[in-house]
PDB file of C-alpha atoms in Angstrom:
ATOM      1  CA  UNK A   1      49.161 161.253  93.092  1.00 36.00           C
ATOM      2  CA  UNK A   2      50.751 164.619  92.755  1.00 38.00           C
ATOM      3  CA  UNK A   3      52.855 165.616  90.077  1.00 41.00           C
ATOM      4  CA  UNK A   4      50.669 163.889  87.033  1.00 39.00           C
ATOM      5  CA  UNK A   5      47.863 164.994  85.326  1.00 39.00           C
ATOM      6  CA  UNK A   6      44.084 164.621  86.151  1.00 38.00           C
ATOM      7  CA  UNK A   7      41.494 164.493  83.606  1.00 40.00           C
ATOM      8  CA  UNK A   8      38.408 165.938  84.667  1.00 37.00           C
ATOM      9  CA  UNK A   9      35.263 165.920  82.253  1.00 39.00           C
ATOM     10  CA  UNK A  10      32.015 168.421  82.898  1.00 38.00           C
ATOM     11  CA  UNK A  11      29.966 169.788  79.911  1.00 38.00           C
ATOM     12  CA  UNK A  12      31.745 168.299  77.125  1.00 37.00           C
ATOM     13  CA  UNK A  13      35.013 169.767  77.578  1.00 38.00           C
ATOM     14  CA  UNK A  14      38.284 167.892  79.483  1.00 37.00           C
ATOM     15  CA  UNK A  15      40.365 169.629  81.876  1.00 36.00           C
ATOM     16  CA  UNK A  16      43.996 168.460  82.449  1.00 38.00           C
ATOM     17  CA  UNK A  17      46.225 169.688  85.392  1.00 38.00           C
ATOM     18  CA  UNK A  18      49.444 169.500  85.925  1.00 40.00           C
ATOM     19  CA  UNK A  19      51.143 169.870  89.066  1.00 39.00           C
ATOM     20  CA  UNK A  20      54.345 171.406  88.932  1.00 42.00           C
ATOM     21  CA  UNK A  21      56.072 169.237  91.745  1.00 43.00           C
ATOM     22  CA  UNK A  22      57.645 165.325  91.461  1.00 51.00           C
ATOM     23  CA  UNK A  23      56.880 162.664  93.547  1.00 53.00           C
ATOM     24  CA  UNK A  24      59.938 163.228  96.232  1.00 59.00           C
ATOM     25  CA  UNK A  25      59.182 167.008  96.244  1.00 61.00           C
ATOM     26  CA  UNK A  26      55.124 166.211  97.112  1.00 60.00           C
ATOM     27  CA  UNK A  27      56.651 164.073  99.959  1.00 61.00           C
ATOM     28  CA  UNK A  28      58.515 166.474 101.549  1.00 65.00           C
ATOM     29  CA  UNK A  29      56.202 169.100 100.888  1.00 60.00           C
ATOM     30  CA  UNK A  30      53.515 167.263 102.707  1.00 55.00           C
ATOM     31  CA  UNK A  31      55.967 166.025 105.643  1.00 57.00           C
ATOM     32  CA  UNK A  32      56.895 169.779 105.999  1.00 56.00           C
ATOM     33  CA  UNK A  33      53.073 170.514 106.329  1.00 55.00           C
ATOM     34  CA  UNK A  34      52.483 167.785 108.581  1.00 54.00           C
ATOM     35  CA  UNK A  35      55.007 169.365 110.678  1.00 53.00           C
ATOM     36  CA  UNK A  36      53.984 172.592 110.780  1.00 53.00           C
ATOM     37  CA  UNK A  37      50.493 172.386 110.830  1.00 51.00           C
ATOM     38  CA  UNK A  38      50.880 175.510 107.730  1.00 47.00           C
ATOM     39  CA  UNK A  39      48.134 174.069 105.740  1.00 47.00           C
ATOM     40  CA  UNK A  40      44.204 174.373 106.481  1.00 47.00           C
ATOM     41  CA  UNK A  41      41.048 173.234 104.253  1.00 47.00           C
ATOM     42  CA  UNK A  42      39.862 176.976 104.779  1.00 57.00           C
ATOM     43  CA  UNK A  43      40.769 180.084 107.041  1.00 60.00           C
ATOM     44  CA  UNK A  44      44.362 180.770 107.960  1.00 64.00           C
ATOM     45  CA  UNK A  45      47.129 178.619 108.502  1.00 69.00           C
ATOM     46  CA  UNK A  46      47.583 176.987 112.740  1.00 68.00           C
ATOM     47  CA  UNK A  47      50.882 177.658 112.655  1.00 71.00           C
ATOM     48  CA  UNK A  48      50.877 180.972 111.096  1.00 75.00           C
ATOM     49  CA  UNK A  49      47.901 182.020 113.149  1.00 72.00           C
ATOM     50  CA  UNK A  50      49.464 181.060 116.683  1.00 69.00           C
ATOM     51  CA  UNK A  51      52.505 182.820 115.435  1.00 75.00           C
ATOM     52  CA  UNK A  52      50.533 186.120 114.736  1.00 75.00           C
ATOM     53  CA  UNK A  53      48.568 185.664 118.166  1.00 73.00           C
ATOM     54  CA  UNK A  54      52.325 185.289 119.958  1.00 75.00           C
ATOM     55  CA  UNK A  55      53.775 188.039 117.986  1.00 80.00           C
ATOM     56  CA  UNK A  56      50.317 190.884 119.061  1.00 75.00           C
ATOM     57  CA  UNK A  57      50.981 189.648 122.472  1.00 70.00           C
ATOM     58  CA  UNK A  58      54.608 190.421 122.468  1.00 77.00           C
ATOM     59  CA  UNK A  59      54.007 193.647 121.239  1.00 74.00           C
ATOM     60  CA  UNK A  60      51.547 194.774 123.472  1.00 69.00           C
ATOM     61  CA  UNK A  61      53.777 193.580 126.404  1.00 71.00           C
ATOM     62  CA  UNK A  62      56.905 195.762 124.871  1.00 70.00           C
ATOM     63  CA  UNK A  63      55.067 198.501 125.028  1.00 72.00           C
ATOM     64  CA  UNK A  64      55.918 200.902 128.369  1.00 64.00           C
ATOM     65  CA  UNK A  65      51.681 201.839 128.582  1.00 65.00           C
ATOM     66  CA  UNK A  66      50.016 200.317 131.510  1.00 69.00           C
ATOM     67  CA  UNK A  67      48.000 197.784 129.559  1.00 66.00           C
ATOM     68  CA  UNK A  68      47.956 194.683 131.662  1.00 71.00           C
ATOM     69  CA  UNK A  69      43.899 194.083 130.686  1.00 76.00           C
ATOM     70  CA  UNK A  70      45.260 193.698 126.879  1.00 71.00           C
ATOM     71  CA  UNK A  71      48.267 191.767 128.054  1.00 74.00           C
ATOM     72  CA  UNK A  72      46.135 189.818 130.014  1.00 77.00           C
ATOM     73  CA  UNK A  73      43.642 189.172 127.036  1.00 77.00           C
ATOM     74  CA  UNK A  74      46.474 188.544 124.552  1.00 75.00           C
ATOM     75  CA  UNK A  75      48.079 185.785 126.755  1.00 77.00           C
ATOM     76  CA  UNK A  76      44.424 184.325 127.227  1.00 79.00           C
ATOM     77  CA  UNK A  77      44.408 184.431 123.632  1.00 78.00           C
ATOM     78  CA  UNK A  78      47.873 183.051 122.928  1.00 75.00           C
ATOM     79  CA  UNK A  79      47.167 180.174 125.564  1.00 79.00           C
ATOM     80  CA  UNK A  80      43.983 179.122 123.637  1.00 78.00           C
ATOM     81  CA  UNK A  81      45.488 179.175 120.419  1.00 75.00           C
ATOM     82  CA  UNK A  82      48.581 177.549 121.767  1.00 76.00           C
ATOM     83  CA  UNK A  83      45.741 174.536 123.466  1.00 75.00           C
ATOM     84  CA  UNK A  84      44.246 174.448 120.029  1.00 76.00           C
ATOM     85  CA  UNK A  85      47.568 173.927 118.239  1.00 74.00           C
ATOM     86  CA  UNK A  86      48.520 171.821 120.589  1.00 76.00           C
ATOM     87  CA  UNK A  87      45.562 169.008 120.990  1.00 78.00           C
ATOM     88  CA  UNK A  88      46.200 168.251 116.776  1.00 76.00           C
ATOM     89  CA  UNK A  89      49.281 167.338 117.981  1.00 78.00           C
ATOM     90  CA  UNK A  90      48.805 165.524 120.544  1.00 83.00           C
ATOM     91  CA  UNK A  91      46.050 164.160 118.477  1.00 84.00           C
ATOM     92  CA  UNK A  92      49.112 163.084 116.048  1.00 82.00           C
ATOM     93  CA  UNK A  93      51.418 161.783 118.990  1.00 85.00           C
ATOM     94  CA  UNK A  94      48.770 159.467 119.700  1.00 88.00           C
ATOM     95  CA  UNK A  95      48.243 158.392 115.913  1.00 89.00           C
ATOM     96  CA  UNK A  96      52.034 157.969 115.772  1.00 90.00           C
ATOM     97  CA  UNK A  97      52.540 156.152 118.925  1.00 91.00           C
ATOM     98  CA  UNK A  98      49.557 153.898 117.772  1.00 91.00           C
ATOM     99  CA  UNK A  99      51.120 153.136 114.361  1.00 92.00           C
ATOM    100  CA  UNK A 100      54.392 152.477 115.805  1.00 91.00           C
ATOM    101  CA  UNK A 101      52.679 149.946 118.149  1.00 91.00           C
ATOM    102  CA  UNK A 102      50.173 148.323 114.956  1.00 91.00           C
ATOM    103  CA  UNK A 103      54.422 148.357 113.303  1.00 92.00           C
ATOM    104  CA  UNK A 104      55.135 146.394 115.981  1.00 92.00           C
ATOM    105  CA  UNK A 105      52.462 144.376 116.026  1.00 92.00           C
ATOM    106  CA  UNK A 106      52.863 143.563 112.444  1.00 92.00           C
ATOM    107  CA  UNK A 107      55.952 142.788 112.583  1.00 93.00           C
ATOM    108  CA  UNK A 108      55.479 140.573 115.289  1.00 93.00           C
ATOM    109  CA  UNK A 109      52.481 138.955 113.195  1.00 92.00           C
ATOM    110  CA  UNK A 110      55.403 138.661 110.463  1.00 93.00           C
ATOM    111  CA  UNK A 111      57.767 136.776 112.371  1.00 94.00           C
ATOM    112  CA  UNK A 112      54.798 134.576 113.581  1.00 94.00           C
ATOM    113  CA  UNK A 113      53.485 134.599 110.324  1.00 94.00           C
ATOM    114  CA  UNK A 114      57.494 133.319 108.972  1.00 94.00           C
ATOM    115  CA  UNK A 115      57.758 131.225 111.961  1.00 94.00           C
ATOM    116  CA  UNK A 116      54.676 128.922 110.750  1.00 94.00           C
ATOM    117  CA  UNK A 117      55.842 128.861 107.964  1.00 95.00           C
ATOM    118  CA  UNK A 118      58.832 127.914 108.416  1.00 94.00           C
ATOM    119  CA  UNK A 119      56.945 125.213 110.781  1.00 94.00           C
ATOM    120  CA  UNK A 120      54.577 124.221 107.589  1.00 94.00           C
ATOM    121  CA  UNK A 121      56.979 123.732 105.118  1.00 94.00           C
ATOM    122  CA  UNK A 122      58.723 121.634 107.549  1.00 94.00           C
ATOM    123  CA  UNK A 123      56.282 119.526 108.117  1.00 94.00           C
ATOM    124  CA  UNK A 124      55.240 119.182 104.109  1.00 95.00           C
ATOM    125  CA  UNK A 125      59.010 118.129 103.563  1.00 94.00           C
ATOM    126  CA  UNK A 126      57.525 115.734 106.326  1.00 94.00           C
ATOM    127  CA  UNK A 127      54.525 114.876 104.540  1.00 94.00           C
ATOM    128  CA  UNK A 128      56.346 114.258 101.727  1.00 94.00           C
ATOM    129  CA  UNK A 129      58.789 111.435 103.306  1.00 94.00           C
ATOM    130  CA  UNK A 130      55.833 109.724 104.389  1.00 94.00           C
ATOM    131  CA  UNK A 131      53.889 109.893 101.469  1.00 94.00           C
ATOM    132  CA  UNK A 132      56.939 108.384  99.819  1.00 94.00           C
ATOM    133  CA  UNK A 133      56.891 105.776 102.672  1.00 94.00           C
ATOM    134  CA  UNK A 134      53.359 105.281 102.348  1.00 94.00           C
ATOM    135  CA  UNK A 135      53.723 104.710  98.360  1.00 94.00           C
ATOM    136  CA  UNK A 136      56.640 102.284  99.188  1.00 94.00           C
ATOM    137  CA  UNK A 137      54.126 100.121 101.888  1.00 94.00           C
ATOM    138  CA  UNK A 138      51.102 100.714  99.295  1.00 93.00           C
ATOM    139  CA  UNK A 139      53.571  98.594  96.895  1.00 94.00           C
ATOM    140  CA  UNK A 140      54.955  96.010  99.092  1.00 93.00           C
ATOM    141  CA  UNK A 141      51.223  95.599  99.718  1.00 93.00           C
ATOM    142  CA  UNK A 142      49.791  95.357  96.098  1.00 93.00           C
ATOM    143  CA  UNK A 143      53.230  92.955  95.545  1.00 93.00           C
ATOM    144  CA  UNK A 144      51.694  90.828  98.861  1.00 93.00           C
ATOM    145  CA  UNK A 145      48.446  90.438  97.663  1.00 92.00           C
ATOM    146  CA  UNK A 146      49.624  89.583  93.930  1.00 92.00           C
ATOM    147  CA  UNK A 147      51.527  86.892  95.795  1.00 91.00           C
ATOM    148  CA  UNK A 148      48.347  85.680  98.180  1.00 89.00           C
ATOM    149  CA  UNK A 149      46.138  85.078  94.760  1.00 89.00           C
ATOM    150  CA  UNK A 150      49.007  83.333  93.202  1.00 87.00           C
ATOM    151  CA  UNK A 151      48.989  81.333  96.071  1.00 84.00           C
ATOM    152  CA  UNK A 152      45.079  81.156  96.761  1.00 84.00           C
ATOM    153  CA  UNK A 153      44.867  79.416  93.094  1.00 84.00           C
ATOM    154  CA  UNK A 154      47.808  76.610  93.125  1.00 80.00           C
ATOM    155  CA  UNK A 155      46.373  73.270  94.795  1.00 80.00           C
ATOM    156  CA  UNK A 156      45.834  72.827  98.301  1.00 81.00           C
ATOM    157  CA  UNK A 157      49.839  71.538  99.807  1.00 81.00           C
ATOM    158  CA  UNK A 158      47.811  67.829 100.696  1.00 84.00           C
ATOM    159  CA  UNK A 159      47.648  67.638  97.058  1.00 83.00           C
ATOM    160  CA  UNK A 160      50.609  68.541  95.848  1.00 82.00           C
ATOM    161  CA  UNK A 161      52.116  66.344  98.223  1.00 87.00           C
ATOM    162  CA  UNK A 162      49.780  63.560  97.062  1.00 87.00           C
ATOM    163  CA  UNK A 163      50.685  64.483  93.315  1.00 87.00           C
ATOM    164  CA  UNK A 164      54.536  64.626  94.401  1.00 89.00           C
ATOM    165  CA  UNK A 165      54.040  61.137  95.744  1.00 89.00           C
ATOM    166  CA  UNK A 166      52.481  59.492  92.949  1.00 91.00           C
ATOM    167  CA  UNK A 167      55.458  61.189  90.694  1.00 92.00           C
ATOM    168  CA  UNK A 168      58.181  59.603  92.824  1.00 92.00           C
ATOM    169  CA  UNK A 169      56.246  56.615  92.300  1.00 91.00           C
ATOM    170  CA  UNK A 170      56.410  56.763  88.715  1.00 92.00           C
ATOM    171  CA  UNK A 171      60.147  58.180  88.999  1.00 93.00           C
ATOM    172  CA  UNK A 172      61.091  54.549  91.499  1.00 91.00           C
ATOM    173  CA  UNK A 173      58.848  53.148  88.599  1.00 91.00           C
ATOM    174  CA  UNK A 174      60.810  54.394  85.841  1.00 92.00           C
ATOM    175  CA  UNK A 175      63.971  53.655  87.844  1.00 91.00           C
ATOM    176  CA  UNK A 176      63.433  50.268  87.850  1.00 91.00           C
ATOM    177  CA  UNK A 177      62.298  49.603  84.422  1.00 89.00           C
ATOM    178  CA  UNK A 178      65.555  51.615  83.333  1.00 90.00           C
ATOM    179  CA  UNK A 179      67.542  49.634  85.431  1.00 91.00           C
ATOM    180  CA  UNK A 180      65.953  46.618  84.178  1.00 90.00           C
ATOM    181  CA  UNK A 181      66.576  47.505  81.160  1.00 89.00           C
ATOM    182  CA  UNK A 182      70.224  48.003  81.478  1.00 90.00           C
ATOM    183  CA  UNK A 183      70.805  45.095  82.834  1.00 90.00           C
ATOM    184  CA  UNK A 184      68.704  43.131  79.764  1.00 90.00           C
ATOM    185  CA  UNK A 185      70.504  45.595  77.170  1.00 90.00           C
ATOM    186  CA  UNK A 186      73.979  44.333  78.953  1.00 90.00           C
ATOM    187  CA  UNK A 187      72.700  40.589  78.579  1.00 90.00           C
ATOM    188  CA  UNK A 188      71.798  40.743  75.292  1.00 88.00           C
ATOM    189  CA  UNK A 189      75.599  42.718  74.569  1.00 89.00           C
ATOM    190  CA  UNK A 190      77.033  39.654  75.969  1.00 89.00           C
ATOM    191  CA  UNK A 191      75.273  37.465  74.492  1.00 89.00           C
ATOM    192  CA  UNK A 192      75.331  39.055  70.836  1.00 88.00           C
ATOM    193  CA  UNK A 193      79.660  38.923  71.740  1.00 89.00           C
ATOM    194  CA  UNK A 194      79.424  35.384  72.753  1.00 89.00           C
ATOM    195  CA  UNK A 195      77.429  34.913  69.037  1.00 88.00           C
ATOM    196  CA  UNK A 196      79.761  36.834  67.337  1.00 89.00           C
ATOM    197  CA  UNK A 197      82.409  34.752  68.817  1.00 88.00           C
ATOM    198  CA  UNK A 198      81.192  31.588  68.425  1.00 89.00           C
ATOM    199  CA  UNK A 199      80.442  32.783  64.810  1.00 88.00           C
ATOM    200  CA  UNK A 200      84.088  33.961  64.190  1.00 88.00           C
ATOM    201  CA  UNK A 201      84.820  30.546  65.402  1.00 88.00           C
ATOM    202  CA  UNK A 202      82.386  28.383  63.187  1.00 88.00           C
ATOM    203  CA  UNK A 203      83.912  30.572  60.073  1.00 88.00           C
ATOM    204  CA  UNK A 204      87.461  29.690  60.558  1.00 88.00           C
ATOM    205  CA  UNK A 205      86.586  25.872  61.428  1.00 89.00           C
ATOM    206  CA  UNK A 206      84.294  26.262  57.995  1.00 89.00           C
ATOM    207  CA  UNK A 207      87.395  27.422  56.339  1.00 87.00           C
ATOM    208  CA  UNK A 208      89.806  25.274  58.069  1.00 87.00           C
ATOM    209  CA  UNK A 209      88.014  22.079  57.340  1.00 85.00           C
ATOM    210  CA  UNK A 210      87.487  23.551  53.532  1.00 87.00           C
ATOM    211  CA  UNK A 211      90.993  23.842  53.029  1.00 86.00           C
ATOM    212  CA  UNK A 212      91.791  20.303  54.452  1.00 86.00           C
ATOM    213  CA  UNK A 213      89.184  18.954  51.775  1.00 86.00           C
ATOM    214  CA  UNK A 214      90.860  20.807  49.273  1.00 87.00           C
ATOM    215  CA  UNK A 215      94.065  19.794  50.057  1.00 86.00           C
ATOM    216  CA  UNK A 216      92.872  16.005  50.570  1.00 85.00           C
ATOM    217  CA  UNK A 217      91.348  16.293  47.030  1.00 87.00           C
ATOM    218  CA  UNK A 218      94.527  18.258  45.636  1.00 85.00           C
ATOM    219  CA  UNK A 219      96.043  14.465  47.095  1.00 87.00           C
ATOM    220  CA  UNK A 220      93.983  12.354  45.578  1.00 84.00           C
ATOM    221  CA  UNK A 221      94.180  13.791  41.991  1.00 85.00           C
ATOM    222  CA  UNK A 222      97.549  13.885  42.430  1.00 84.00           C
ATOM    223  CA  UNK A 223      97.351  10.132  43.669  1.00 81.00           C
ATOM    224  CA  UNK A 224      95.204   9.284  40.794  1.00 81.00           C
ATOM    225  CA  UNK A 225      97.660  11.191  37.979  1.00 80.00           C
ATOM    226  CA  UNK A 226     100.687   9.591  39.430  1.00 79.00           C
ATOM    227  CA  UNK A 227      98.934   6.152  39.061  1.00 74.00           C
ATOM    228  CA  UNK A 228      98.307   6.601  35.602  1.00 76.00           C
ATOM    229  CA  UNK A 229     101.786   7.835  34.518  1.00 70.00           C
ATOM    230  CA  UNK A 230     102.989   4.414  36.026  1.00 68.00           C
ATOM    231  CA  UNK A 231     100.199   2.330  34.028  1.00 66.00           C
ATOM    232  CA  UNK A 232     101.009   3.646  30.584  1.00 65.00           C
ATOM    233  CA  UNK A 233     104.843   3.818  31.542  1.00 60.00           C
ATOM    234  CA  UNK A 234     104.365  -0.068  32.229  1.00 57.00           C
ATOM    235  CA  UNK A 235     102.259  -0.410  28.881  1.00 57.00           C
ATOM    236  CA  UNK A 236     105.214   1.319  26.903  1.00 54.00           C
ATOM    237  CA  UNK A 237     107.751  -0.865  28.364  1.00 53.00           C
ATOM    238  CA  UNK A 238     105.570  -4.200  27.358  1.00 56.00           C
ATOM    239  CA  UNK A 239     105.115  -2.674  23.979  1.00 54.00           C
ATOM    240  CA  UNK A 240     108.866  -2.320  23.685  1.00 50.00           C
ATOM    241  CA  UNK A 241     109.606  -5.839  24.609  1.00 51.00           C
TER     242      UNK A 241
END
C-alpha cells in the first residue's frame, strides 16, 4: 500500500522507501489517473499524447498556407489517437457497467443470502420447540414404561382378586370371632355383676346374722348375770333371817 515503507533485500544490504503520499492522497491520486488516462507503464502519457496530437493539428489548420495534405494527415492522426484513447475507455465502461451489475448481483445474493437466513433461524427456533416437545414425549414415555414394568411384575388381577377374597374371608372371619367375643366378654360382665352382687349380698346377710348372734349372746349373758344377782340376793336374805 502506498504511503509506508517497503523493505527490499539484494546483496546484503536493505532498502527502505518511503512514499511521500497518505492513504486518502494515493486514492485520489490514482482515481485522478484512472480518469485521465495520464499514467503509462512506459512511453508518454494517453492523455497527454492525444492532447499534443489535437494541439499539432490545430496549429497546422490556423495556419493561412494551403496545407490540406498535413491537415488531412493530422486529423487522420488525431482520429487514431482519439480511437486509441477511446477503446481503454470503453474498455473501462464495460468493466464498470459489469461491476455495477456483479454489485447488483451481490447484493441480490445478500438479500437472498439474509432472506435464508432469516428462513433458517426461523426454523431452528422451530427445531428447538420441537426438540423441547420431543424431550417432553421422550419423558412421558420413559414415565409409561416405568409404569408398564411396575405393572408387568405385580400378580396377575385373577390373583389378586383370589388373594382379596380369601382376605375378606379372614376379615368376615375375624368379624365374627370379634363379635363373638363381645358378646362372651358382655356375658361374662354380667355375670361377674350378678357375682359381685350376690356377693355384696351374702356379706351383709354374713354380717347381719353376726350381729343378731352377738346381740342374742349379749342377751343371754345378760340373762345369765341377772339370774345370779337374784340367787345370791335370795341367799343374803336367808342368811339374814
Amino acid at each position: 500500500m502506498l504511503g509506508k515503507g517497503r523493505k527490499v533485500s539484494g546483496r546484503g544490504e536493505t532498502v527502505t522507501a518511503n512514499y511521500a503520499f497518505g492513504p486518502a492522497e494515493d486514492d485520489a491520486i490514482i482515481k485522478h489517473r484512472l480518469l485521465t488516462r495520464a499514467t503509462t507503464t512506459r512511453g508518454e502519457p494517453p492523455l497527454k499524447k492525444l492532447q499534443r496530437k489535437f494541439t499539432s493539428f490545430v496549429l497546422e489548420v490556423e495556419k493561412d498556407e494551403e496545407n490540406y495534405n498535413d491537415c488531412a494527415k493530422l486529423s487522420k492522426a488525431f482520429l487514431q489517437e482519439l480511437s486509441t484513447f477511446e477503446i481503454p475507455l470503453l474498455k473501462s465502461k464495460a468493466v464498470i457497467d459489469a461491476n455495477l451489475r456483479e454489485k447488483e448481483n451481490f447484493n441480490e445474493l445478500k438479500d437472498e443470502i439474509n432472506r435464508q437466513i432469516s428462513l433458517v433461524q426461523t426454523d431452528i427456533e422451530e427445531l428447538k420447540k420441537q426438540l423441547e416437545e420431543s424431550k417432553i414425549e421422550r419423558q412421558h414415555k420413559e414415565e409409561c414404561e416405568a409404569i408398564r414394568k411396575l405393572i408387568s411384575a405385580q400378580p396377575p388381577r385373577s390373583e389378586t382378586q383370589k388373594s382379596i377374597r380369601e382376605i375378606e374371608k379372614e376379615i368376615a372371619a375375624l368379624e365374627a370371632e370379634n363379635t363373638a367375643g363381645s358378646r362372651l366378654l358382655e356375658l361374662r360382665k354380667k355375670q361377674f355383676a350378678l357375682l359381685l352382687h350376690v356377693v355384696d349380698e351374702l356379706q351383709n346377710t354374713i354380717e347381719e346374722d353376726q350381729k343378731s348372734l352377738i346381740e342374742e349372746m349379749r342377751m343371754v349373758t345378760e340373762e345369765q348375770k341377772s339370774g345370779m344377782d337374784d340367787a345370791s340376793g335370795g341367799s343374803e336374805a336367808m342368811a339374814v333371817d
